[in-house]
Coordinates of C-alpha atoms in Angstrom, one line a residue:
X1 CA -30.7 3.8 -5.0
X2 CA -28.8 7.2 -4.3
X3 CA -26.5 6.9 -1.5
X4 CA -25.2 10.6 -0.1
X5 CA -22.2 11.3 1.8
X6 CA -23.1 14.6 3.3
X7 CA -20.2 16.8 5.0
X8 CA -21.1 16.9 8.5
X9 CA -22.2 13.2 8.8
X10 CA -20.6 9.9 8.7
X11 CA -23.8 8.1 7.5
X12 CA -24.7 6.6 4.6
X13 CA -27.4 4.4 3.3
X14 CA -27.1 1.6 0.7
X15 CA -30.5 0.6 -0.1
X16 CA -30.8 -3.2 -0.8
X17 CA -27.2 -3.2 -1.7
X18 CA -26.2 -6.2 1.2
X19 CA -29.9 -8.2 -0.2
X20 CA -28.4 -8.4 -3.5
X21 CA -24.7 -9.3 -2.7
X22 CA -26.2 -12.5 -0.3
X23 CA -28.0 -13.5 -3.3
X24 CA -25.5 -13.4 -5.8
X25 CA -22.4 -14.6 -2.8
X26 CA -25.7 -17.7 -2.7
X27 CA -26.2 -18.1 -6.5
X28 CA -22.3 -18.7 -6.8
X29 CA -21.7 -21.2 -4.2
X30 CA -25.2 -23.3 -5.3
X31 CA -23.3 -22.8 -9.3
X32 CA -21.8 -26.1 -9.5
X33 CA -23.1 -28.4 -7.8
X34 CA -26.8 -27.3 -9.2
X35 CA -25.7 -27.6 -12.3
X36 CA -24.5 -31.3 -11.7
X37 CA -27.7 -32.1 -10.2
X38 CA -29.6 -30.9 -12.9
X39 CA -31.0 -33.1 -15.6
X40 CA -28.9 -32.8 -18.9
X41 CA -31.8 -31.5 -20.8
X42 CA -32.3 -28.2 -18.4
X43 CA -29.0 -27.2 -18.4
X44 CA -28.6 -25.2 -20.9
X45 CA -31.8 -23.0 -19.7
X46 CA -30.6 -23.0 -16.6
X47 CA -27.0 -21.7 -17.3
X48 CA -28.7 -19.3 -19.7
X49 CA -31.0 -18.0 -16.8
X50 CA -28.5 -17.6 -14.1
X51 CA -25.6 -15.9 -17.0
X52 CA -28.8 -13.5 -17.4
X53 CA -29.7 -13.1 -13.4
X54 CA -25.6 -12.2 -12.9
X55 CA -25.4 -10.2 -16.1
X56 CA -28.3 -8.1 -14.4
X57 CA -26.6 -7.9 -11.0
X58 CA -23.4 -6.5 -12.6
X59 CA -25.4 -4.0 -14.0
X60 CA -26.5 -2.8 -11.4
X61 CA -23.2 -2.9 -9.6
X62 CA -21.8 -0.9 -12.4
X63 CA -24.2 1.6 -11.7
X64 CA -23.6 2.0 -8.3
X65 CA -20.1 2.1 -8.4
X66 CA -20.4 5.4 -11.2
X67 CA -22.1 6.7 -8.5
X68 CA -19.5 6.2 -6.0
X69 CA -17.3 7.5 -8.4
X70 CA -19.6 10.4 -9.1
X71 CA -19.6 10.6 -4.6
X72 CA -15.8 10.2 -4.5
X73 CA -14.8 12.9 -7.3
X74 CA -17.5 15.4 -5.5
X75 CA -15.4 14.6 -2.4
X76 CA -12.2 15.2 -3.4
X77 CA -13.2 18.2 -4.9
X78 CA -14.6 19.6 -2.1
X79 CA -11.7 18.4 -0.1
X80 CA -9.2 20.1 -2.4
X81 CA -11.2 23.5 -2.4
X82 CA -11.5 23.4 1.3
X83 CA -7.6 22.7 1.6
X84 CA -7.6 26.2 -0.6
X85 CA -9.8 27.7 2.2
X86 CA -7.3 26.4 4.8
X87 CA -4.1 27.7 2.4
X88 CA -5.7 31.0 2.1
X89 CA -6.9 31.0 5.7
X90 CA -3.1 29.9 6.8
X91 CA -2.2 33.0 4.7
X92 CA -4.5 35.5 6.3
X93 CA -3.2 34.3 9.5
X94 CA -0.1 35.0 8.8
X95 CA -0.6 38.9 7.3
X96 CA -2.8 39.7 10.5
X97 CA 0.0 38.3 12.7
X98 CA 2.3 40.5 10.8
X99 CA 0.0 43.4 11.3
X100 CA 0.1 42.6 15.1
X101 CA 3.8 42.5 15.2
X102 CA 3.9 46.5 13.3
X103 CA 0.8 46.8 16.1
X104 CA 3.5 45.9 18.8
X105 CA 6.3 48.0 17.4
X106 CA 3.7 51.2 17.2
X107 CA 2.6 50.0 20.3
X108 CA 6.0 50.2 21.7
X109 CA 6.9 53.4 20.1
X110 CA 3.6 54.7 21.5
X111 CA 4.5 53.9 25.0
X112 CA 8.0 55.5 24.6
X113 CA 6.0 58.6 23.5
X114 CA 3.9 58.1 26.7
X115 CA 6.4 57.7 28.9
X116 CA 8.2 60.7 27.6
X117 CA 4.9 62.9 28.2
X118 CA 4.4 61.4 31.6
X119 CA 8.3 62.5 31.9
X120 CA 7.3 66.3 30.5
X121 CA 4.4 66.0 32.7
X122 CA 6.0 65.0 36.1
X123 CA 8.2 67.9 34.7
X124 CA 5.2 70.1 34.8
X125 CA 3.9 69.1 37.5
X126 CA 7.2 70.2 39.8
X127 CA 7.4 73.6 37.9
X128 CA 3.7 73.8 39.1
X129 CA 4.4 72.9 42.8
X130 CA 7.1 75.1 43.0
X131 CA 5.5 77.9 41.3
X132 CA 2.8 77.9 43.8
X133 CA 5.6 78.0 47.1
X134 CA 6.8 81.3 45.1
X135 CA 3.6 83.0 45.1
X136 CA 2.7 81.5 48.9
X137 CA 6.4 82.8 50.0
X138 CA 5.3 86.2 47.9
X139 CA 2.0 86.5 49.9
X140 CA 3.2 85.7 53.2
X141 CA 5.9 88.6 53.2
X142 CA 3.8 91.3 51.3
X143 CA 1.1 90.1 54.4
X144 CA 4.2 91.1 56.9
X145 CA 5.4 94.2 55.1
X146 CA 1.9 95.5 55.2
X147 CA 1.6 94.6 59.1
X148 CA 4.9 96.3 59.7
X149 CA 3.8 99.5 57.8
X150 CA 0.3 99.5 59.6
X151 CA 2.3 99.5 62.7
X152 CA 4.9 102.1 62.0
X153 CA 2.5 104.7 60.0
X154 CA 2.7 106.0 56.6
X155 CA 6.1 107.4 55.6
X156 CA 3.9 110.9 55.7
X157 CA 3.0 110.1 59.1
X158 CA 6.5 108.9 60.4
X159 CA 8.1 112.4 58.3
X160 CA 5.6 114.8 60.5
X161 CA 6.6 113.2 63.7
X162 CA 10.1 113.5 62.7
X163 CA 9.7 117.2 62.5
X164 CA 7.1 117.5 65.9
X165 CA 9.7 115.5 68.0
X166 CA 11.8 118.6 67.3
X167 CA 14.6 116.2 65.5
X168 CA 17.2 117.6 63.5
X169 CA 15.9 118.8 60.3
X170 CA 18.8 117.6 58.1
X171 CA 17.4 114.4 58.9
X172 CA 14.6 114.5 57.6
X173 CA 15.5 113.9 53.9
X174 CA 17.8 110.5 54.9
X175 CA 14.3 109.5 56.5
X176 CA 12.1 110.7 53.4
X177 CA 14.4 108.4 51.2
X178 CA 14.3 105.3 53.4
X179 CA 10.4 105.7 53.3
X180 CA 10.1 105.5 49.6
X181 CA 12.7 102.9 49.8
X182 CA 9.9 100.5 52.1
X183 CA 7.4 102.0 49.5
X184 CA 9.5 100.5 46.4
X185 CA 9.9 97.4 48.2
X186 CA 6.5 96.9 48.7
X187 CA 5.9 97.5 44.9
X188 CA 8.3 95.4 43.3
X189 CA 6.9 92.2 46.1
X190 CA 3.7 93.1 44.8
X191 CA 4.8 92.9 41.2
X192 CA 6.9 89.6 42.0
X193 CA 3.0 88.5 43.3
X194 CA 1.5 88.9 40.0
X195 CA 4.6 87.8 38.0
X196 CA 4.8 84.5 40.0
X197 CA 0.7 84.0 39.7
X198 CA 0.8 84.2 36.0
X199 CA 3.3 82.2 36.1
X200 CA 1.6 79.4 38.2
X201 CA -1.6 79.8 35.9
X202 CA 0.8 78.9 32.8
X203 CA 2.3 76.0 34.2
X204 CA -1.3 75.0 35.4
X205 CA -2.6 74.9 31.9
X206 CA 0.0 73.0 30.6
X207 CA -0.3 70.8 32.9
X208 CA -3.6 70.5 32.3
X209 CA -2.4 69.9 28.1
X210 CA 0.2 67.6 29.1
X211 CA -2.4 65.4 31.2
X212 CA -4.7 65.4 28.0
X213 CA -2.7 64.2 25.8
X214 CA -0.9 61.3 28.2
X215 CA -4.5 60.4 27.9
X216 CA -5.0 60.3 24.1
X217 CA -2.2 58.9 23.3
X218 CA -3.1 55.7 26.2
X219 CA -6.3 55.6 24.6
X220 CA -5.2 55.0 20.9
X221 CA -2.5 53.2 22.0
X222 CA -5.1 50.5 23.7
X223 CA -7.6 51.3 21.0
X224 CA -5.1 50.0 18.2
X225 CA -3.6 47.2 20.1
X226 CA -6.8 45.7 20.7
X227 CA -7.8 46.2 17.3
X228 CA -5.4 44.1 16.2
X229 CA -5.5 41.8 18.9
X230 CA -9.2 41.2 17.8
X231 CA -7.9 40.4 14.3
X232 CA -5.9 38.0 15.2
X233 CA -8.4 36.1 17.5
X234 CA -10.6 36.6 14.5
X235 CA -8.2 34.7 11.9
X236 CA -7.4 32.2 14.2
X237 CA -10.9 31.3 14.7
X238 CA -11.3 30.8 10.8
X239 CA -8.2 28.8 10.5
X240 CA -9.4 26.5 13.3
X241 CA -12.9 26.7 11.2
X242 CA -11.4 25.8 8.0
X243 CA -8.9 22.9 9.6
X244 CA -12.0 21.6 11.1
X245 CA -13.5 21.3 7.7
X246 CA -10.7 19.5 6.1
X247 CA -10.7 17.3 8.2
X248 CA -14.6 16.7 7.9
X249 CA -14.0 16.5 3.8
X250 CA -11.1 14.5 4.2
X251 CA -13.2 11.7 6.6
X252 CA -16.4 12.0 3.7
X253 CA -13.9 11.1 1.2
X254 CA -12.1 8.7 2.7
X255 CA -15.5 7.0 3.5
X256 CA -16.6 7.2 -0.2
X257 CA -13.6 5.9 -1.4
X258 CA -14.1 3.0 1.2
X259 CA -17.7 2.1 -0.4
X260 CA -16.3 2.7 -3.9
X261 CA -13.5 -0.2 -3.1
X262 CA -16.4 -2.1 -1.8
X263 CA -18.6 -1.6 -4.7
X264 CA -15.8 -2.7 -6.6
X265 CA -14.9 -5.7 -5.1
X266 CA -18.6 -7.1 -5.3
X267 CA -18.6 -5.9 -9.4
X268 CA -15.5 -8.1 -9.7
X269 CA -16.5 -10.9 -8.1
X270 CA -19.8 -10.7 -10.1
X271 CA -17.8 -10.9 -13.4
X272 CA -15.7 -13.6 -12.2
X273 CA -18.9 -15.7 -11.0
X274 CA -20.6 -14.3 -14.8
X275 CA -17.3 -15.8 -16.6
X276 CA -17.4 -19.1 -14.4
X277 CA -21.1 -19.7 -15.7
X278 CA -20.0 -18.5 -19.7
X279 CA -17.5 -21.3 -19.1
X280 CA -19.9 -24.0 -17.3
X281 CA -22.4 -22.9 -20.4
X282 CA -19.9 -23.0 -23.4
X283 CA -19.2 -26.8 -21.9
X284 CA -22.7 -27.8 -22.0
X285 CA -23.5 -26.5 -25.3
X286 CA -20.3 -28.4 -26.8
X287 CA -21.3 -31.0 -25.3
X288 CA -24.4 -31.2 -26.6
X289 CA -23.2 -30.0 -30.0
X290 CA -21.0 -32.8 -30.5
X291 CA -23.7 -35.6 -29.3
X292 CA -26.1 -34.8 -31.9
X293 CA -26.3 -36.6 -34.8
X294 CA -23.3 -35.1 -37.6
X295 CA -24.7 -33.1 -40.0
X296 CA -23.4 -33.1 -43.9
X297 CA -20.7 -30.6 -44.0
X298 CA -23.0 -28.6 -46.8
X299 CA -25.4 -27.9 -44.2
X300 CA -22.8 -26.0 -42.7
X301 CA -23.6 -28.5 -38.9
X302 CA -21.2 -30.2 -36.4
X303 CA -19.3 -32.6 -39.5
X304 CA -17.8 -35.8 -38.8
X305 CA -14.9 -37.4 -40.0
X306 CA -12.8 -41.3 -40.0
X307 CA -9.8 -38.8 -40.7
X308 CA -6.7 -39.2 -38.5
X309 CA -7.4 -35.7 -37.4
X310 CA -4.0 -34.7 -39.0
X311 CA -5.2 -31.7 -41.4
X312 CA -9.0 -31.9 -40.2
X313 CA -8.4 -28.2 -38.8
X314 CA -7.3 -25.6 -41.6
X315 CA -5.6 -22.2 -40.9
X316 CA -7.9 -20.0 -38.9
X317 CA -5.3 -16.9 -40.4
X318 CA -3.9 -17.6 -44.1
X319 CA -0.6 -16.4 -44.5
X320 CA 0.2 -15.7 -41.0
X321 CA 3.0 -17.0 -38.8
X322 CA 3.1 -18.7 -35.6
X323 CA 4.8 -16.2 -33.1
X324 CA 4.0 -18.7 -29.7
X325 CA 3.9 -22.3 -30.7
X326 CA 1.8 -24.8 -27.5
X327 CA 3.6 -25.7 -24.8
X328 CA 5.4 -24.9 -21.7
X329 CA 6.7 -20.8 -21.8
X330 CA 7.7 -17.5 -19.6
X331 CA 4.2 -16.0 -19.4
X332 CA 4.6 -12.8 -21.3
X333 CA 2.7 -10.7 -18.8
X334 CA 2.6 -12.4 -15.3
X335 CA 6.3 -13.8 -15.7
X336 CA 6.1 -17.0 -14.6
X337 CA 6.1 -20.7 -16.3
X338 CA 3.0 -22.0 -17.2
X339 CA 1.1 -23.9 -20.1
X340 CA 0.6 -22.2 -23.4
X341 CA -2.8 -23.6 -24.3
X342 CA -2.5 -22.9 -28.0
X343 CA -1.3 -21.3 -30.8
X344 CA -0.4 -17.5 -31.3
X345 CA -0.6 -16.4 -35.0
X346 CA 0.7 -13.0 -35.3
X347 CA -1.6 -10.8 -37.7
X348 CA -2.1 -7.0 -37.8
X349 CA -5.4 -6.0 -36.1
X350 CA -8.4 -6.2 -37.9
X351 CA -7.6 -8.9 -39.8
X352 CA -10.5 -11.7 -40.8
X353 CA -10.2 -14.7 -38.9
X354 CA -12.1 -17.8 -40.2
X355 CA -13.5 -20.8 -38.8
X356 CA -11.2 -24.0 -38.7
X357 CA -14.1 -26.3 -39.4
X358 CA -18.0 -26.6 -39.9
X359 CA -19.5 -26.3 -36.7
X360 CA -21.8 -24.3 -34.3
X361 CA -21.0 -21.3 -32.6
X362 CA -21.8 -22.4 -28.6
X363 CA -20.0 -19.3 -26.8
X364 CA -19.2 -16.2 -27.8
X365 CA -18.4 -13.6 -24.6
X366 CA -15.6 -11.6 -23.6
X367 CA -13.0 -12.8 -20.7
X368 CA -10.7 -11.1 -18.5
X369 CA -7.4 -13.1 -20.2
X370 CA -8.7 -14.6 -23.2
X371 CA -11.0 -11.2 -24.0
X372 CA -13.2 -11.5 -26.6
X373 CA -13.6 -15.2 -27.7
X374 CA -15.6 -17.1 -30.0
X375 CA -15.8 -21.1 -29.3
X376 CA -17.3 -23.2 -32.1
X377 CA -18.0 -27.3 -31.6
X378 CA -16.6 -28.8 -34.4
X379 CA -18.3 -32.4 -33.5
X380 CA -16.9 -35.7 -33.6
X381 CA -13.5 -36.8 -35.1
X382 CA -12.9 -40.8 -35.1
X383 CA -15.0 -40.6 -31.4
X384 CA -13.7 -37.5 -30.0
X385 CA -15.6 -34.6 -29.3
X386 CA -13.7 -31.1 -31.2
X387 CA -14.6 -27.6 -30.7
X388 CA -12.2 -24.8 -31.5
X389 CA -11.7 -21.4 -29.7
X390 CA -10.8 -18.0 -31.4
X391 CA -9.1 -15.6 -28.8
X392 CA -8.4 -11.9 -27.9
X393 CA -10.6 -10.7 -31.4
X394 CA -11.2 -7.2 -31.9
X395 CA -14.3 -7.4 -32.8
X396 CA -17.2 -10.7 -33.9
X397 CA -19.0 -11.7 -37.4
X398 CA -21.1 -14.4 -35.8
X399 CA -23.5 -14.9 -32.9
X400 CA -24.1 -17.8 -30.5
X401 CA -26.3 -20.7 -32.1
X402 CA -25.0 -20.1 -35.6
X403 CA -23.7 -22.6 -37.7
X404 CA -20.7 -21.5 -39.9
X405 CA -18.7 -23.2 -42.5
X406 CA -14.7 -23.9 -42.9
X407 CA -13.2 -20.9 -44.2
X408 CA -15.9 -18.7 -42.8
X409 CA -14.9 -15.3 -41.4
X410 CA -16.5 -15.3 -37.8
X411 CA -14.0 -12.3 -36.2
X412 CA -11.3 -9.8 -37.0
X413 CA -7.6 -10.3 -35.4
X414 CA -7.4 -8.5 -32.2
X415 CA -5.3 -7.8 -28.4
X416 CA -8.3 -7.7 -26.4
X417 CA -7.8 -9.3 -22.6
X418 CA -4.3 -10.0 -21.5
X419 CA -2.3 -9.7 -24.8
X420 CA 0.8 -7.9 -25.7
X421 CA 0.0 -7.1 -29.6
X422 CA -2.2 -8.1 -32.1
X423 CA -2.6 -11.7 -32.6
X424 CA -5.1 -14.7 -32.6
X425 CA -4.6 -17.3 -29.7
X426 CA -6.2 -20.1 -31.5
X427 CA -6.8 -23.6 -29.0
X428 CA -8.2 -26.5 -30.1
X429 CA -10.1 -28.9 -27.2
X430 CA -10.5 -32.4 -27.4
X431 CA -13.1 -33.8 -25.3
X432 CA -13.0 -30.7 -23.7
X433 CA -9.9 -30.6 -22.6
X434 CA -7.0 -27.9 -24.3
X435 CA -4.5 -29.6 -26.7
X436 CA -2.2 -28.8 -29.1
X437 CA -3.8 -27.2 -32.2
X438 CA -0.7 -28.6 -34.7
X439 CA -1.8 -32.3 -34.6
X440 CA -5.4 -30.9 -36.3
X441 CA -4.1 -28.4 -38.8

């Protein structure tokens, strides 16, 4: 008879549940009118069978709705620690969200820095470029100084033909300088070559640095950012997983909370058809109770009496007072006007209550108002049938079927049912009708 309400699925299954509700919906509409048709004689058997069918049903019932009980406290639990898993999921979120905002600063900060040593390499790079037109420039005119001395000799050379062209000798030192003039020239261009190559190689190397580490830093720059891109994609997805579940836990408990309510409403409409049979049963037996044949009061039987009735009945609770006489009254609970169908004697809980009269004990049960009762037929005054009922006891003395005596202790004062405080409602019926209990005691 387990019924599961797993988390993933919205089924359930309810073994033999709807067999048994037809039968007992069936067994309460057939209640009455079997009962009229049935001969006097089976009544009784027949009540008692059917009070002991229903009794059985509502056990049942009771146990199924434990378990949807049990199935509705496992749901909210699991619902509540889920809505944890969403809290805490909510709050990883948001701390990986932060982290991608600091990612986006850095990220930021890191492209400044790039853009910087992009800046410091287009630098470079035009340092480079215009190293390179110095040493090209450098090379071109050491290439035309050497053509122009190839042309004109060595200054050796061009100092012997002075002298052979029969030139003036005091020339011949203002044409030795101008020589090693060229020759000086020639050095310091060739120098200016070397100085302006080095200088090229340097600015190609760093360069060369300044391209590297444009690229590092665009590497961690993307490495980081997607890092904690992926995070984020990565707490999302759990927070989407986690809401998903909630909402799966929420629709399992809402569903066992639905079959709880159900279960519920089937127990306590079994207890109210259980109570209408008690009722239907307690009549019968005092019914039959006062037909038979009156007993001697000694025998402790149904008595009866050519009394008035005035005193018949003595005090169920010696000494006590009458807080709620019979009649019309503000309902004390419910708050509206209605009949007060007996007597309220106000007595501290747990004390003895005793029987009114001889008679039989035909009902004894507990009722949703009245709570736990005890109804004893008293038999026949002057022609009319008497039975007395004991209300809202704490606890019983007697059992159905027993005959007990006036002045008998058969239950203990109690507030059981719909009661405000400690007190016997004591009723007195006469021909099975409610009357008041003052024209009997």
């Amino acid at each position: 008879m387990d019924r599961y309400f797993p988390l993933g699925r919205r089924r359930r299954t309810v073994p033999r549940r709807g067999v048994r509700v037809v039968v007992v919906i069936m067994l309460a509409v057939g209640l009455v009118g079997g009962v009229v048709d049935l001969a006097a004689a089976d009544r009784e058997h027949e009540l008692d069978r059917r009070k002991a069918s229903v009794t059985r049903g509502i056990d049942r019932q009771q146990a199924d709705v434990e378990q949807a009980s049990r199935q509705l406290q496992s749901a909210t639990g699991a619902l509540r620690a889920s809505q944890q898993q969403l809290s805490a999921a909510r709050g990883g979120l948001a701390r990986t969200l932060g982290q991608l905002a600091a990612a986006r600063q850095l990220d930021a900060q890191m492209e400044q820095g790039l853009a910087a040593a992009e800046q410091r390499l287009a630098v470079a790079d035009g340092d480079y470029a215009r190293a390179r037109v110095l040493v090209a420039d450098t090379q071109q005119g050491i290439e035309r100084f050497a053509v122009q001395s190839m042309a004109s000799s060595t200054p050796t050379l061009i100092s012997v033909d002075a002298m052979a062209s029969g030139d003036s000798p005091l020339a011949f030192p203002e044409l030795m300088s101008s020589a090693e003039s060229v020759l000086s020239a020639q050095t310091s261009s060739m120098d200016d070559l070397e100085a302006a190559q080095v200088l090229m190689k340097l600015r190609e190397e760093r360069v060369e640095e300044l391209r590297d580490e444009v690229e590092v830093e665009r590497a961690v720059a993307a490495e980081h950012l997607g890092r904690t891109a992926a995070l984020v994609r990565e707490a999302r997805a759990q927070r989407q997983q986690v809401s998903a579940l909630v909402v799966q836990r929420r629709d399992s408990r809402r569903e066992a909370a639905s079959v709880r309510e159900r279960d519920l409403r089937i127990l306590r409409h079994m207890r109210r058809e259980r109570a209408r049979v008690r009722v239907l049963l307690s009549k019968v037996r005092m019914h039959k109770a006062v037909t038979v044949k009156a007993q001697p009061s000694a025998g402790g039987g149904p008595a009866s009496s050519s009394s008035t009735g005035n005193g018949f009945l003595a005090l169920p609770v010696p000494g006590a007072y009458v807080s709620s006489p019979y009649g019309m009254r503000m309902h004390p609970i419910f708050r509206v006007m209605k009949l007060h169908d007996g007597i309220d004697f106000a007595a501290a809980c747990g004390t003895p209550v005793l029987a009114a009269a001889d008679g039989r004990v035909v009902s004894q049960y507990y009722d949703t108002g009245f709570g736990n009762r005890v109804i004893v037929a008293n038999g026949s005054v002057n022609g009319t049938p008497l039975a007395t009922s004991y209300n809202h006891l704490t606890r019983y003395s007697t059992s159905t079927g027993e005959n007990v005596s006036r002045g008998e202790v058969i239950g203990y004062v109690g507030t059981t049912g719909f009661s405000t405080g400690c007190h016997l409602h004591f009723m007195v019926y006469a021909s099975g009708r409610p009357t008041d209990p003052a024209g009997w005691l």
